[in-house]
Coordinates of C-alpha atoms in Angstrom, one line a residue:
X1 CA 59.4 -9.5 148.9
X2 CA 56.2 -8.0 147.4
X3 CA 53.2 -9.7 148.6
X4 CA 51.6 -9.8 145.2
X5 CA 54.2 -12.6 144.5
X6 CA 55.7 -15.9 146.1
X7 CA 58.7 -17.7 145.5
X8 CA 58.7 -21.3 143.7
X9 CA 61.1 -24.5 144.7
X10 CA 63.1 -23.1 141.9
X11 CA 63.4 -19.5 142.8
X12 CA 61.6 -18.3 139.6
X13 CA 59.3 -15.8 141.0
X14 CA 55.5 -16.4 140.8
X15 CA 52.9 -13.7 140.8
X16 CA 49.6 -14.6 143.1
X17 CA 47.9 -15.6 139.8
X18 CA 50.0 -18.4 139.9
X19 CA 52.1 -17.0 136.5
X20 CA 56.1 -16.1 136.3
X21 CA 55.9 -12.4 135.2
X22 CA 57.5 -11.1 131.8
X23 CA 57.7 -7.3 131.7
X24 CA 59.0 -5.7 128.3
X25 CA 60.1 -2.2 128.4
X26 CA 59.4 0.1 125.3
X27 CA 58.0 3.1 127.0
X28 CA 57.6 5.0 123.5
X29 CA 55.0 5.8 121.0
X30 CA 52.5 4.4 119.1
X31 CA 54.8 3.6 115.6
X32 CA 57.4 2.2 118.1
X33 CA 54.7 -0.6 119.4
X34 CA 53.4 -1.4 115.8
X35 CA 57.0 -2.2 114.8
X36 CA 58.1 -4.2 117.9
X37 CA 54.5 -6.2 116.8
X38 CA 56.7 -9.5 115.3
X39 CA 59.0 -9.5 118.7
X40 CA 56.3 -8.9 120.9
X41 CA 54.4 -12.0 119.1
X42 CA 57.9 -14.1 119.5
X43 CA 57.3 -13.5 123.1
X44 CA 54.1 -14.3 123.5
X45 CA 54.7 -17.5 121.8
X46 CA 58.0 -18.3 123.9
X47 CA 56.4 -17.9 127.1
X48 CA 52.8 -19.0 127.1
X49 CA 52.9 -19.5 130.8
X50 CA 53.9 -16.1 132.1
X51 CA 51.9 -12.9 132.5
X52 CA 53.3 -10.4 129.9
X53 CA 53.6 -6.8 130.7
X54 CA 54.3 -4.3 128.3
X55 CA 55.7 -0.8 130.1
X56 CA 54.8 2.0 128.0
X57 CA 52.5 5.4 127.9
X58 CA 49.1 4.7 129.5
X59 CA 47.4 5.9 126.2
X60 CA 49.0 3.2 124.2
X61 CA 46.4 0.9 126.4
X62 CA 43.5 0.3 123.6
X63 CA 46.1 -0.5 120.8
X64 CA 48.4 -3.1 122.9
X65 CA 44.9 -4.8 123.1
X66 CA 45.2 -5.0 119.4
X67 CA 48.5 -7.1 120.0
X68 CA 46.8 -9.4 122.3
X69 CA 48.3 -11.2 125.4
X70 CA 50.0 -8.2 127.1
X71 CA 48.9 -5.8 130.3
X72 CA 50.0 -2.0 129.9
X73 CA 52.4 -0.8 133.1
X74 CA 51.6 2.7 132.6
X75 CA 55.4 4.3 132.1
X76 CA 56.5 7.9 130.9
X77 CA 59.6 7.0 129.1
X78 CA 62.6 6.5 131.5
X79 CA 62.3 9.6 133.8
X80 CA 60.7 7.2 136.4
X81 CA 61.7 3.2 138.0
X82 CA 59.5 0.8 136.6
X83 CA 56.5 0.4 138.7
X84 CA 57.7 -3.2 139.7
X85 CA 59.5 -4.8 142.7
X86 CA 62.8 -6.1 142.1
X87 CA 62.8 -9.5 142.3
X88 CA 59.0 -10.3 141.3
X89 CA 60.1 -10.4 137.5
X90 CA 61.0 -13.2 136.2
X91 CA 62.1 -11.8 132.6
X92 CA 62.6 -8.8 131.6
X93 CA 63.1 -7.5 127.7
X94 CA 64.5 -4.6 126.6
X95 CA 62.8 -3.9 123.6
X96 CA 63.7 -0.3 124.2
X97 CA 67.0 0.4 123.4
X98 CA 70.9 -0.1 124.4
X99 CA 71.8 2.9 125.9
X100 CA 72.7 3.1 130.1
X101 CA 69.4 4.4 130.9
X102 CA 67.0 1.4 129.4
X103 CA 69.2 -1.1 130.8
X104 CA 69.4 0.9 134.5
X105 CA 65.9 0.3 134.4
X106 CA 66.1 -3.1 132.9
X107 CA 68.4 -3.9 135.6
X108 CA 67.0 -2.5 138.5
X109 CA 64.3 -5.2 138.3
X110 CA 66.8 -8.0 139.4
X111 CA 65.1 -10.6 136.8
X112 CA 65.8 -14.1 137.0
X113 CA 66.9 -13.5 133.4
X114 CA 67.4 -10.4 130.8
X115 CA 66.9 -10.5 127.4
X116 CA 68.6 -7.2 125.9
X117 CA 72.0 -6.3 123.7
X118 CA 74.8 -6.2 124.4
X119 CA 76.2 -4.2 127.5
X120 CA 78.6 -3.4 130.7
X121 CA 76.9 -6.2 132.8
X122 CA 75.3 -8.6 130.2
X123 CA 76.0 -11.0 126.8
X124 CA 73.8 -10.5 123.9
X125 CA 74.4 -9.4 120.1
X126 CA 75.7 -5.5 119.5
X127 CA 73.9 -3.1 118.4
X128 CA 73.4 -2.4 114.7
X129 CA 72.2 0.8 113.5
X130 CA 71.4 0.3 110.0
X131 CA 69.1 -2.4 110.8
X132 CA 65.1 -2.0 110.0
X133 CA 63.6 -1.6 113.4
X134 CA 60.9 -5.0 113.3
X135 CA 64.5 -6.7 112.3
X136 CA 66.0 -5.4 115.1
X137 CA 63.7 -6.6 117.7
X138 CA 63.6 -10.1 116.0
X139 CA 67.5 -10.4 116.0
X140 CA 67.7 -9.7 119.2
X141 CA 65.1 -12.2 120.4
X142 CA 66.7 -14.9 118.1
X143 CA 70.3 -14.6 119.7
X144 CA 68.7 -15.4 123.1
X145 CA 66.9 -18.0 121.3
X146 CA 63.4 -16.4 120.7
X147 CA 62.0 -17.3 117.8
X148 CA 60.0 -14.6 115.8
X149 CA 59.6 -13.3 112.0
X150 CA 60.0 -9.7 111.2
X151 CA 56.5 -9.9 109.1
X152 CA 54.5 -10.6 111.5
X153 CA 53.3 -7.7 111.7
X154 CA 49.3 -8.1 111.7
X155 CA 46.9 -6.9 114.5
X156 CA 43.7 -7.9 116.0
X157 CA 40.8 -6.5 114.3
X158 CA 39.1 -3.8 116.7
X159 CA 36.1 -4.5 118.6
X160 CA 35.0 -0.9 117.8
X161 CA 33.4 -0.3 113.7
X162 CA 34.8 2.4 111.4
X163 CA 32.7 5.6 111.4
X164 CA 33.5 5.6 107.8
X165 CA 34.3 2.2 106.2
X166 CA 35.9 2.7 103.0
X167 CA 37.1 6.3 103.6
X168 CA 40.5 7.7 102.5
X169 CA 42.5 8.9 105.7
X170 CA 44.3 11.6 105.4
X171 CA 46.6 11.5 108.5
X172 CA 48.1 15.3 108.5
X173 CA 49.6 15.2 111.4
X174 CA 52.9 14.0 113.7
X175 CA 54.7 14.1 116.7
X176 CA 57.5 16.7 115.8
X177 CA 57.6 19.9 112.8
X178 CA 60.3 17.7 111.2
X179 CA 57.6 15.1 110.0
X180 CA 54.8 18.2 108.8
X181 CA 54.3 18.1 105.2
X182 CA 52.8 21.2 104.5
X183 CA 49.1 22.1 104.4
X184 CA 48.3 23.3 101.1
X185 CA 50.0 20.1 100.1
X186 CA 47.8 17.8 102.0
X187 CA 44.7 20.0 100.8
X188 CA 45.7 19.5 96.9
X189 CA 46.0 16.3 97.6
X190 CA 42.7 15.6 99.7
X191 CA 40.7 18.0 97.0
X192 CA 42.4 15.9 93.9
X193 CA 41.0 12.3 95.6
X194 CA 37.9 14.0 96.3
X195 CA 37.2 15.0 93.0
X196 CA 38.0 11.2 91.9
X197 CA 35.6 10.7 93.9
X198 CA 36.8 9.2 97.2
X199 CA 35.4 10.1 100.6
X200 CA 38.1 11.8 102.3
X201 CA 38.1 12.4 105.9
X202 CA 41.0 14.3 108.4
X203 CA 42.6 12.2 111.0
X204 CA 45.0 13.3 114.1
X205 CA 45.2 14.0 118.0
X206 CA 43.3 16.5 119.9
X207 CA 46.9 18.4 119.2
X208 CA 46.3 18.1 115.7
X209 CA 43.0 19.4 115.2
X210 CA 43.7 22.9 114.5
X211 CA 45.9 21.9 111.5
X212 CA 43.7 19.3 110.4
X213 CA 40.6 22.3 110.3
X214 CA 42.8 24.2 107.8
X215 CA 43.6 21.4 105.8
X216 CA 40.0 20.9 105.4
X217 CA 39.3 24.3 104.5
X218 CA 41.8 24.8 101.9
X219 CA 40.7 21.4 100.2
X220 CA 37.5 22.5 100.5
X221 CA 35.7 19.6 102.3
X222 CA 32.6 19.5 104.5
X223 CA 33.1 19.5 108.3
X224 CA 32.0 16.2 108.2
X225 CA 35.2 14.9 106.8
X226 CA 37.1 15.9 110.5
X227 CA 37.5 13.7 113.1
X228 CA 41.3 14.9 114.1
X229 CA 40.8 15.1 117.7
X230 CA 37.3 12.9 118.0
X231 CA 38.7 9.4 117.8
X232 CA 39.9 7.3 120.6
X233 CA 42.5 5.0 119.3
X234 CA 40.3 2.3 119.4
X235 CA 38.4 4.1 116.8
X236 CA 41.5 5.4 115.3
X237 CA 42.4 1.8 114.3
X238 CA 38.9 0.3 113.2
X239 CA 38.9 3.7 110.5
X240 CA 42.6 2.7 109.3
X241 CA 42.0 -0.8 108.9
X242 CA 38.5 -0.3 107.0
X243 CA 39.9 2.4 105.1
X244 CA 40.4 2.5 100.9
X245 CA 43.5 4.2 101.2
X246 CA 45.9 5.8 104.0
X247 CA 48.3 8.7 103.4
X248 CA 50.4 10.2 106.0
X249 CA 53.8 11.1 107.0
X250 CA 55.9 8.1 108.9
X251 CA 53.5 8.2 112.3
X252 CA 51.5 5.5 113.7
X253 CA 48.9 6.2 111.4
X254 CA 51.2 4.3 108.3
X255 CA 51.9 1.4 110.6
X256 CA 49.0 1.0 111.2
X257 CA 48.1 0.6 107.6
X258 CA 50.9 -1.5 107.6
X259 CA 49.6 -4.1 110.2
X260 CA 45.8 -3.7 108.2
X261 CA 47.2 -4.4 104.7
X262 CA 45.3 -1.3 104.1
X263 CA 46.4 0.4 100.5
X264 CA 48.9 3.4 102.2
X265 CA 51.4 6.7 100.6
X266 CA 53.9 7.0 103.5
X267 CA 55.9 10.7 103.1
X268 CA 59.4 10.1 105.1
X269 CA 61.6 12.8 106.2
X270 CA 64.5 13.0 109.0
X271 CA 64.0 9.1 109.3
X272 CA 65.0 6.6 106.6
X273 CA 62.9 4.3 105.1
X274 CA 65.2 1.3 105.6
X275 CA 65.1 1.8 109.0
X276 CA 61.0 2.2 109.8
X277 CA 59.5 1.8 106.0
X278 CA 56.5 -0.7 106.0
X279 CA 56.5 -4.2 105.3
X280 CA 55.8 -5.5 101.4
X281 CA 52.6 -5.3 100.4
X282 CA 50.3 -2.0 99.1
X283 CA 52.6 1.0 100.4
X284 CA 54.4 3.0 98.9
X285 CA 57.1 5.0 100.3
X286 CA 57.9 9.1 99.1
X287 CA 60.8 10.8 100.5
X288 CA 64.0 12.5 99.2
X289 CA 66.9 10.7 100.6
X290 CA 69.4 12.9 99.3
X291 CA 68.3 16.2 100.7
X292 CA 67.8 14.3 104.4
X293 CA 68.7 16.3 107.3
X294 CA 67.8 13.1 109.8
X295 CA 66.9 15.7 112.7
X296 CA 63.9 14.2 114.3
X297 CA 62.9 16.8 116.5
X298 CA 63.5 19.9 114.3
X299 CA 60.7 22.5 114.2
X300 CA 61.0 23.1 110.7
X301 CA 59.8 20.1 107.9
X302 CA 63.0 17.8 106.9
X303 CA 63.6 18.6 103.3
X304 CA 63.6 15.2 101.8
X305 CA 59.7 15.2 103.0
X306 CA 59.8 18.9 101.1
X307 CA 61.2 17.4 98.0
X308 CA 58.5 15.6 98.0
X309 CA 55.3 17.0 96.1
X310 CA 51.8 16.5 95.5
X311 CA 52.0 14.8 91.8
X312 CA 54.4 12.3 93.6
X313 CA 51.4 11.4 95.9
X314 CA 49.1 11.2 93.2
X315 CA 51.2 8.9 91.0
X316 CA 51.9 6.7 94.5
X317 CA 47.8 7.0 94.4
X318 CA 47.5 5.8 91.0
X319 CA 50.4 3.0 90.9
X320 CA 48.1 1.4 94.1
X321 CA 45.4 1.4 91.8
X322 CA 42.9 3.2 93.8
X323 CA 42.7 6.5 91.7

């Protein structure tokens, strides 16, 4: 037995704050976090007495704060056991997904009870595929008797200010080639808004930088409008949610706007819409579902985000009304 924890009359193990521990297991990025936000609220509610843990990439730390209630256990994807005793948990959630390996690690804790689908060892409702992801997560909770809405999708403001409150984001870049709208599109678009006279400014990882530079340059824009590769994501999410408008390809960037309110353009490629699209409210979505390879990790851009082009994000602009 760990000596961080005790055992209670009831054999529900106790950590030495005196709280049953709750781990949940989405060791992903940041998108997949903003769209388990209504679960991860269901929990919190369910289980006001335990100490939540949320097991994910260590960099994800500043914007689980936005969620509120939860500890990051720093955990690179499934390569790894989770850094957690069997027996200290008391329950364990995997919001991660289905498959052998979530569930080895899922099980491996030896919780006093497992929320997850359906599987070799365990009950719970089957996996659906064509369901939106926040839907998903909120199903699943609601067939082990969790309640939770799948619009709950709202974050806590950051403590941090906006460098630029009421600037247009222009998020140019993402995780994989399949998801890269091309440059000169993203610089027609940022040199039309500018001349409409929004202040545009270049967001993205330290990665991301190099793209973002040459974005700027074709659109013709000051220095001044990059800060790919300056913001912690802190930062990152106090210049969404204070921004006048937010357009980017499906990254964490448009959930973000998402979980703001904040007006957004989301550009979708290998992934469908009706699976990670936004929430109602000021978004609007632009792919081309019937070219759709669906490859995620292609180098090369998906072609329904090639079908789309630069009037279709300026009539999305306009239909917001912020043009």
């Amino acid at each position: 037995m760990s000596g961080t924890e005790t055992m209670a009359a009831s054999d529900e193990p106790i950590a030495a704050d005196g709280k049953p521990e709750l781990l949940v297991l989405r060791a992903l990025k940041l998108g997949d976090l903003l769209v388990a936000v209504p679960a991860l609220k269901g929990i919190r509610r369910a289980f006001p007495e335990h100490r939540l843990r949320y097991a994910a990439q260590g960099w994800l730390s500043d914007a689980l704060g936005l969620v509120g209630g939860y500890e990051l256990l720093p955990t690179h994807g499934l390569d790894e056991p989770l850094a957690m005793d069997p027996g200290v948990v008391d329950v364990a959630v995997n919001l991660h997904g289905s498959g052998p390996e979530s569930q080895g690690r899922i099980d491996a804790l030896k919780a006093r009870r497992t929320v997850g689908h359906r599987g070799l060892h365990r009950d719970g409702p089957p996996w659906r595929p064509e369901l939106h992801e926040r839907e998903r997560w909120v199903r699943l909770l609601e067939w082990h008797g969790i309640e939770a809405d799948p619009l709950d999708v709202q974050l806590h403001r950051p403590h941090v200010p906006s460098r630029v409150p009421g600037a247009t984001v222009l998020h140019v870049g993402a995780a994989y080639g399949s998801r890269l709208w091309p440059v000169e599109r993203f610089a027609a678009v940022a040199s039309a808004l500018s001349e409409a006279g929004h202040q545009v400014v270049f967001t993205g990882g330290k990665s991301e930088r190099e793209r973002a530079v040459e974005v700027c340059r074709l659109a013709g824009l000051p220095g001044t409008a990059m800060l790919a590769g300056v913001l912690g994501l802190g930062e990152f999410a106090a210049t969404v949610a204070a921004a006048r408008l937010v357009v980017s390809a499906d990254t964490g960037a448009a959930h973000l706007a998402s979980a703001y309110g904040t007006p957004s353009v989301v550009l979708f490629g290998p992934a469908p819409p009706e699976i990670w699209g936004p929430p109602p409210g000021p978004h609007v979505v632009l792919t081309r579902a019937d070219l759709r390879r669906g490859d995620t990790f292609a180098v090369e851009p998906d072609p329904a985000l090639l079908g789309v082009q630069v009037p279709d994000v300026m009539a999305a602009v306009r239909d917001l009304g912020v043009l």
